mmCIF file of C-alpha atoms in Angstrom:
data_model
loop_
_atom_site.group_PDB
_atom_site.id
_atom_site.type_symbol
_atom_site.label_atom_id
_atom_site.label_comp_id
_atom_site.label_asym_id
_atom_site.label_seq_id
_atom_site.Cartn_x
_atom_site.Cartn_y
_atom_site.Cartn_z
ATOM 1 C CA MET A 291 0.003 0.211 0.039
ATOM 2 C CA PHE A 292 1.168 3.438 -0.575
ATOM 3 C CA PRO A 293 -0.381 5.720 2.225
ATOM 4 C CA SER A 294 0.593 9.446 2.714
ATOM 5 C CA VAL A 295 2.460 9.934 6.104
ATOM 6 C CA GLU A 296 -0.542 11.198 7.909
ATOM 7 C CA PHE A 297 -1.989 7.723 7.943
ATOM 8 C CA LEU A 298 1.045 5.906 9.081
ATOM 9 C CA GLY A 299 0.379 6.555 12.748
ATOM 10 C CA PRO A 300 -3.137 5.290 12.889
ATOM 11 C CA MET A 301 -2.246 2.365 10.613
ATOM 12 C CA ARG A 302 0.397 1.341 13.069
ATOM 13 C CA ASP A 303 -1.530 1.940 16.163
ATOM 14 C CA MET A 304 -4.395 -0.381 14.487
ATOM 15 C CA GLY A 305 -2.021 -3.159 13.960
ATOM 16 C CA LEU A 306 -2.418 -3.074 10.146
ATOM 17 C CA LEU A 307 1.267 -2.919 9.144
ATOM 18 C CA ALA A 308 4.120 -5.122 8.757
ATOM 19 C CA PHE A 309 7.622 -4.587 9.739
ATOM 20 C CA ILE A 310 10.018 -3.363 7.086
ATOM 21 C CA ASP A 311 13.156 -5.740 6.813
ATOM 22 C CA HIS A 312 15.952 -3.474 5.748
ATOM 23 C CA ASN A 313 17.923 -6.675 5.044
ATOM 24 C CA LEU A 314 15.516 -7.309 1.974
ATOM 25 C CA LEU A 315 16.119 -3.921 0.653
ATOM 26 C CA SER A 316 19.420 -3.588 -1.188
ATOM 27 C CA ASN A 317 18.549 -0.241 -2.781
ATOM 28 C CA LEU A 318 17.619 1.478 0.629
ATOM 29 C CA ASP A 319 20.783 3.736 0.389
ATOM 30 C CA SER A 320 19.479 5.504 -2.839
ATOM 31 C CA LEU A 321 17.067 7.267 -0.411
ATOM 32 C CA ASP A 322 17.832 11.143 -0.194
ATOM 33 C CA PRO A 323 19.436 11.793 3.375
ATOM 34 C CA LEU A 324 16.393 14.016 4.213
ATOM 35 C CA PHE A 325 13.996 10.809 4.014
ATOM 36 C CA ARG A 326 16.228 8.295 5.695
ATOM 37 C CA HIS A 327 15.026 9.275 9.110
ATOM 38 C CA PRO A 328 11.708 11.273 8.457
ATOM 39 C CA PRO A 329 10.000 12.522 11.561
ATOM 40 C CA TRP A 330 6.592 10.188 10.905
ATOM 41 C CA ASP A 331 8.858 7.095 11.072
ATOM 42 C CA PRO A 332 12.570 7.796 12.082
ATOM 43 C CA ALA A 333 13.719 4.243 11.767
ATOM 44 C CA LEU A 334 11.859 3.284 8.650
ATOM 45 C CA GLU A 335 10.168 0.536 10.712
ATOM 46 C CA TRP A 336 6.906 0.418 8.765
ATOM 47 C CA SER A 337 7.511 2.469 5.817
ATOM 48 C CA VAL A 338 9.790 3.555 2.916
ATOM 49 C CA PRO A 339 9.364 7.151 1.575
ATOM 50 C CA TYR A 340 8.316 7.047 -2.241
ATOM 51 C CA MET A 341 7.109 10.486 -3.589
ATOM 52 C CA HIS A 342 6.646 14.030 -2.097
ATOM 53 C CA GLY A 343 5.330 17.349 -3.196
ATOM 54 C CA THR A 344 3.595 20.484 -2.314
ATOM 55 C CA THR A 345 -0.022 21.823 -2.420
ATOM 56 C CA GLY A 346 -0.364 25.283 -4.010
ATOM 57 C CA ILE A 347 -2.547 26.882 -6.623
ATOM 58 C CA ALA A 348 -2.447 25.958 -10.321
ATOM 59 C CA TYR A 349 -3.872 28.819 -12.544
ATOM 60 C CA ARG A 350 -4.419 30.244 -16.130
ATOM 61 C CA LYS A 351 -1.920 32.604 -17.257
ATOM 62 C CA GLY A 352 -3.254 35.924 -17.988
ATOM 63 C CA ILE A 353 -5.852 36.511 -15.341
ATOM 64 C CA ALA A 354 -5.370 39.843 -13.899
ATOM 65 C CA PRO A 355 -4.174 39.924 -11.293
ATOM 66 C CA GLU A 356 -2.883 36.450 -11.496
ATOM 67 C CA PRO A 357 -3.747 34.423 -8.300
ATOM 68 C CA ARG A 358 -0.929 34.351 -5.943
ATOM 69 C CA THR A 359 -2.143 33.666 -2.498
ATOM 70 C CA TRP A 360 -4.955 31.454 -0.833
ATOM 71 C CA ALA A 361 -6.996 34.589 -0.368
ATOM 72 C CA ASP A 362 -7.207 34.914 -4.088
ATOM 73 C CA LEU A 363 -9.178 31.581 -4.200
ATOM 74 C CA TRP A 364 -11.990 33.608 -2.452
ATOM 75 C CA ASP A 365 -12.119 36.356 -5.349
ATOM 76 C CA THR A 366 -15.673 36.682 -6.668
ATOM 77 C CA ARG A 367 -14.310 37.630 -10.035
ATOM 78 C CA LEU A 368 -13.481 33.742 -10.375
ATOM 79 C CA ARG A 369 -16.973 32.394 -9.331
ATOM 80 C CA GLY A 370 -17.606 28.946 -11.012
ATOM 81 C CA LYS A 371 -14.004 28.865 -12.208
ATOM 82 C CA ILE A 372 -12.336 27.722 -8.986
ATOM 83 C CA THR A 373 -11.783 24.154 -7.367
ATOM 84 C CA MET A 374 -10.476 23.001 -3.980
ATOM 85 C CA LEU A 375 -9.161 19.551 -3.372
ATOM 86 C CA ASP A 376 -11.790 16.855 -2.415
ATOM 87 C CA ASP A 377 -9.606 16.485 0.852
ATOM 88 C CA PRO A 378 -10.578 17.999 4.094
ATOM 89 C CA PRO A 379 -7.239 18.484 5.663
ATOM 90 C CA GLU A 380 -5.975 20.288 2.530
ATOM 91 C CA VAL A 381 -9.148 22.603 2.349
ATOM 92 C CA PHE A 382 -8.833 23.488 5.927
ATOM 93 C CA GLY A 383 -5.242 23.987 5.723
ATOM 94 C CA SER A 384 -5.563 26.662 3.078
ATOM 95 C CA CYS A 385 -8.224 28.223 5.032
ATOM 96 C CA LEU A 386 -6.186 28.309 8.306
ATOM 97 C CA LYS A 387 -3.336 29.882 6.340
ATOM 98 C CA LYS A 388 -5.458 32.464 4.857
ATOM 99 C CA ILE A 389 -6.359 33.693 8.059
ATOM 100 C CA GLY A 390 -2.718 33.343 9.437
ATOM 101 C CA ASP A 391 -2.947 30.050 11.646
ATOM 102 C CA SER A 392 -1.039 26.950 11.771
ATOM 103 C CA LEU A 393 -1.676 24.030 9.283
ATOM 104 C CA ASN A 394 -1.531 21.791 12.340
ATOM 105 C CA THR A 395 -3.734 23.752 14.908
ATOM 106 C CA GLY A 396 -6.015 21.989 17.106
ATOM 107 C CA ASP A 397 -7.536 25.059 18.765
ATOM 108 C CA PRO A 398 -11.332 24.779 18.518
ATOM 109 C CA GLN A 399 -11.663 28.308 17.812
ATOM 110 C CA GLN A 400 -9.172 28.470 15.025
ATOM 111 C CA LEU A 401 -10.842 25.358 13.451
ATOM 112 C CA ARG A 402 -14.253 27.091 13.505
ATOM 113 C CA ASP A 403 -12.798 30.169 11.899
ATOM 114 C CA ALA A 404 -11.211 27.928 9.314
ATOM 115 C CA GLN A 405 -14.931 26.374 8.826
ATOM 116 C CA ALA A 406 -16.493 29.649 8.432
ATOM 117 C CA GLN A 407 -13.918 30.414 5.621
ATOM 118 C CA ALA A 408 -14.815 27.105 3.668
ATOM 119 C CA ILE A 409 -18.338 27.724 4.061
ATOM 120 C CA ALA A 410 -18.077 31.272 2.595
ATOM 121 C CA GLN A 411 -16.235 30.018 -0.209
ATOM 122 C CA LYS A 412 -18.288 27.280 -1.426
ATOM 123 C CA PRO A 413 -20.754 29.397 -3.424
ATOM 124 C CA LEU A 414 -17.767 30.429 -5.456
ATOM 125 C CA LEU A 415 -16.592 26.830 -6.413
ATOM 126 C CA ARG A 416 -17.021 24.826 -9.464
ATOM 127 C CA ALA A 417 -16.106 21.451 -7.378
ATOM 128 C CA TYR A 418 -14.118 19.857 -4.891
ATOM 129 C CA LEU A 419 -11.990 17.396 -6.786
ATOM 130 C CA ASN A 420 -8.171 16.409 -7.419
ATOM 131 C CA ALA A 421 -6.619 14.997 -10.458
ATOM 132 C CA GLU A 422 -9.724 15.642 -12.610
ATOM 133 C CA VAL A 423 -8.848 19.273 -12.493
ATOM 134 C CA ARG A 424 -5.778 18.443 -14.757
ATOM 135 C CA ASP A 425 -7.772 18.353 -18.063
ATOM 136 C CA GLN A 426 -10.266 21.229 -16.863
ATOM 137 C CA LEU A 427 -7.497 23.479 -16.443
ATOM 138 C CA VAL A 428 -5.871 22.763 -19.741
ATOM 139 C CA ALA A 429 -9.347 23.128 -21.317
ATOM 140 C CA GLY A 430 -9.962 26.456 -19.593
ATOM 141 C CA ASP A 431 -13.063 25.353 -17.753
ATOM 142 C CA VAL A 432 -11.037 26.222 -14.517
ATOM 143 C CA SER A 433 -9.083 29.280 -14.138
ATOM 144 C CA ALA A 434 -7.438 28.565 -10.559
ATOM 145 C CA ALA A 435 -7.520 25.426 -8.489
ATOM 146 C CA GLN A 436 -5.866 24.278 -5.315
ATOM 147 C CA ALA A 437 -3.816 21.531 -6.407
ATOM 148 C CA TRP A 438 -1.259 19.038 -5.443
ATOM 149 C CA ALA A 439 2.337 19.798 -7.460
ATOM 150 C CA VAL A 440 2.047 16.305 -9.155
ATOM 151 C CA THR A 441 -1.356 17.358 -10.852
ATOM 152 C CA ALA A 442 -0.191 20.958 -11.540
ATOM 153 C CA GLY A 443 3.067 19.578 -13.135
ATOM 154 C CA GLN A 444 0.977 17.251 -15.346
ATOM 155 C CA ALA A 445 -1.205 19.950 -16.376
ATOM 156 C CA ILE A 446 1.460 22.413 -17.117
ATOM 157 C CA ALA A 447 3.338 19.676 -19.184
ATOM 158 C CA ALA A 448 0.104 19.519 -21.411
ATOM 159 C CA ALA A 449 0.078 23.345 -21.975
ATOM 160 C CA PRO A 450 3.031 25.076 -20.611
ATOM 161 C CA ASP A 451 2.161 28.408 -22.329
ATOM 162 C CA LYS A 452 -1.218 28.493 -20.577
ATOM 163 C CA LEU A 453 -0.601 27.195 -17.151
ATOM 164 C CA ALA A 454 1.490 27.923 -13.982
ATOM 165 C CA TYR A 455 1.796 26.890 -10.395
ATOM 166 C CA VAL A 456 2.498 29.065 -7.363
ATOM 167 C CA LEU A 457 3.240 28.314 -3.677
ATOM 168 C CA PRO A 458 1.091 30.844 -1.509
ATOM 169 C CA PRO A 459 3.308 33.073 0.627
ATOM 170 C CA GLU A 460 1.112 32.481 3.476
ATOM 171 C CA GLY A 461 2.495 28.854 3.693
ATOM 172 C CA PHE A 462 1.570 25.769 2.129
ATOM 173 C CA ALA A 463 1.257 21.948 3.088
ATOM 174 C CA ARG A 464 3.943 19.620 2.103
ATOM 175 C CA TYR A 465 3.090 16.018 1.629
ATOM 176 C CA ALA A 466 5.065 12.601 1.407
ATOM 177 C CA ASP A 467 3.682 9.283 0.148
ATOM 178 C CA THR A 468 5.338 5.901 1.411
ATOM 179 C CA MET A 469 5.689 2.340 0.692
ATOM 180 C CA THR A 470 4.080 -0.155 3.123
ATOM 181 C CA ILE A 471 3.402 -3.830 3.783
ATOM 182 C CA LEU A 472 0.064 -4.781 5.463
ATOM 183 C CA ARG A 473 0.523 -7.139 8.283
ATOM 184 C CA GLU A 474 -2.015 -9.771 6.933
ATOM 185 C CA SER A 475 -0.087 -10.094 3.719
ATOM 186 C CA ARG A 476 1.029 -13.681 2.897
ATOM 187 C CA ARG A 477 3.512 -12.407 0.391
ATOM 188 C CA THR A 478 5.953 -10.204 2.492
ATOM 189 C CA GLU A 479 8.971 -11.023 0.857
ATOM 190 C CA LEU A 480 7.638 -10.563 -2.632
ATOM 191 C CA ALA A 481 6.355 -7.102 -1.435
ATOM 192 C CA HIS A 482 9.888 -6.263 -0.073
ATOM 193 C CA LYS A 483 11.360 -7.205 -3.599
ATOM 194 C CA PHE A 484 8.658 -4.782 -5.326
ATOM 195 C CA ILE A 485 9.669 -1.897 -2.842
ATOM 196 C CA ASP A 486 13.202 -2.697 -3.610
ATOM 197 C CA TYR A 487 12.408 -2.663 -7.376
ATOM 198 C CA LEU A 488 10.680 0.799 -7.025
ATOM 199 C CA LEU A 489 13.958 1.932 -5.166
ATOM 200 C CA ARG A 490 16.358 1.186 -8.104
ATOM 201 C CA PRO A 491 17.440 4.584 -9.357
ATOM 202 C CA GLU A 492 16.625 3.969 -12.666
ATOM 203 C CA VAL A 493 13.259 2.899 -11.912
ATOM 204 C CA ALA A 494 12.578 5.813 -9.797
ATOM 205 C CA ALA A 495 13.962 8.023 -12.359
ATOM 206 C CA SER A 496 11.455 6.662 -14.962
ATOM 207 C CA ILE A 497 8.671 7.167 -12.822
ATOM 208 C CA VAL A 498 9.321 10.773 -12.127
ATOM 209 C CA LYS A 499 9.375 11.501 -15.968
ATOM 210 C CA ALA A 500 6.121 9.608 -16.425
ATOM 211 C CA THR A 501 4.180 11.419 -13.506
ATOM 212 C CA GLN A 502 5.703 14.597 -13.031
ATOM 213 C CA THR A 503 6.235 13.999 -9.281
ATOM 214 C CA ALA A 504 9.217 14.663 -6.807
ATOM 215 C CA THR A 505 11.005 11.416 -5.779
ATOM 216 C CA ALA A 506 12.540 10.616 -2.238
ATOM 217 C CA ASN A 507 15.331 8.718 -4.210
ATOM 218 C CA ALA A 508 18.406 11.049 -4.302
ATOM 219 C CA ALA A 509 20.407 8.679 -6.692
ATOM 220 C CA ALA A 510 17.330 8.746 -9.202
ATOM 221 C CA LEU A 511 17.850 12.574 -9.454
ATOM 222 C CA LYS A 512 21.132 12.269 -10.940
ATOM 223 C CA LEU A 513 19.574 10.374 -13.849
ATOM 224 C CA LEU A 514 17.029 13.054 -14.634
ATOM 225 C CA PRO A 515 17.229 15.723 -17.231
ATOM 226 C CA ALA A 516 18.110 19.192 -15.667
ATOM 227 C CA GLU A 517 14.980 20.693 -16.603
ATOM 228 C CA VAL A 518 13.052 17.840 -14.716
ATOM 229 C CA ARG A 519 15.491 17.824 -11.904
ATOM 230 C CA GLU A 520 15.137 21.382 -11.087
#
């Protein structure tokens, strides 16, 4: 399975995950040092970092002014041309940053304030969705979208002269996806072999080229063309 990092703690606590056997992963050293001891799993006991990215705004060039901040996704000029992710933590995250609070707040009043922001924004939205917005941006049906970097990258690759991606200055979410093995698996050795295959630098590099996403594999970065790597 390939859960994002916020699911690892609950999955571990519920006993859903098998231990990762480092002796079966000959390519583990390919990981970027940043991801060898990540805060969500410092010893990589339950997971192996796979991909990572950011949450920002993908938009059509030529909008005047062009959207640069989270607050711009509340602009009534863009009514019916805005989408937000169908992911509650991401929507709340942008609302919290818009009003100057932490993405990770647990303060009840701050969460209520973010809720009010989301409710106020809803009449302006075309939809809550994620990967599907790629084609709508390319077609011009959507002018601005809260988007994951991978989706934005794919859209921009299809229409580089028409689309751009910005990281709002108020702050933005970073995410990482991981490779895990379920405790109930009857083929844990085969699962390790598959993870090790995905850790091969040449394989990880080919995945980046195909999906336009960022890899946790430092050795793979060296195999990428400069325009992709940067």
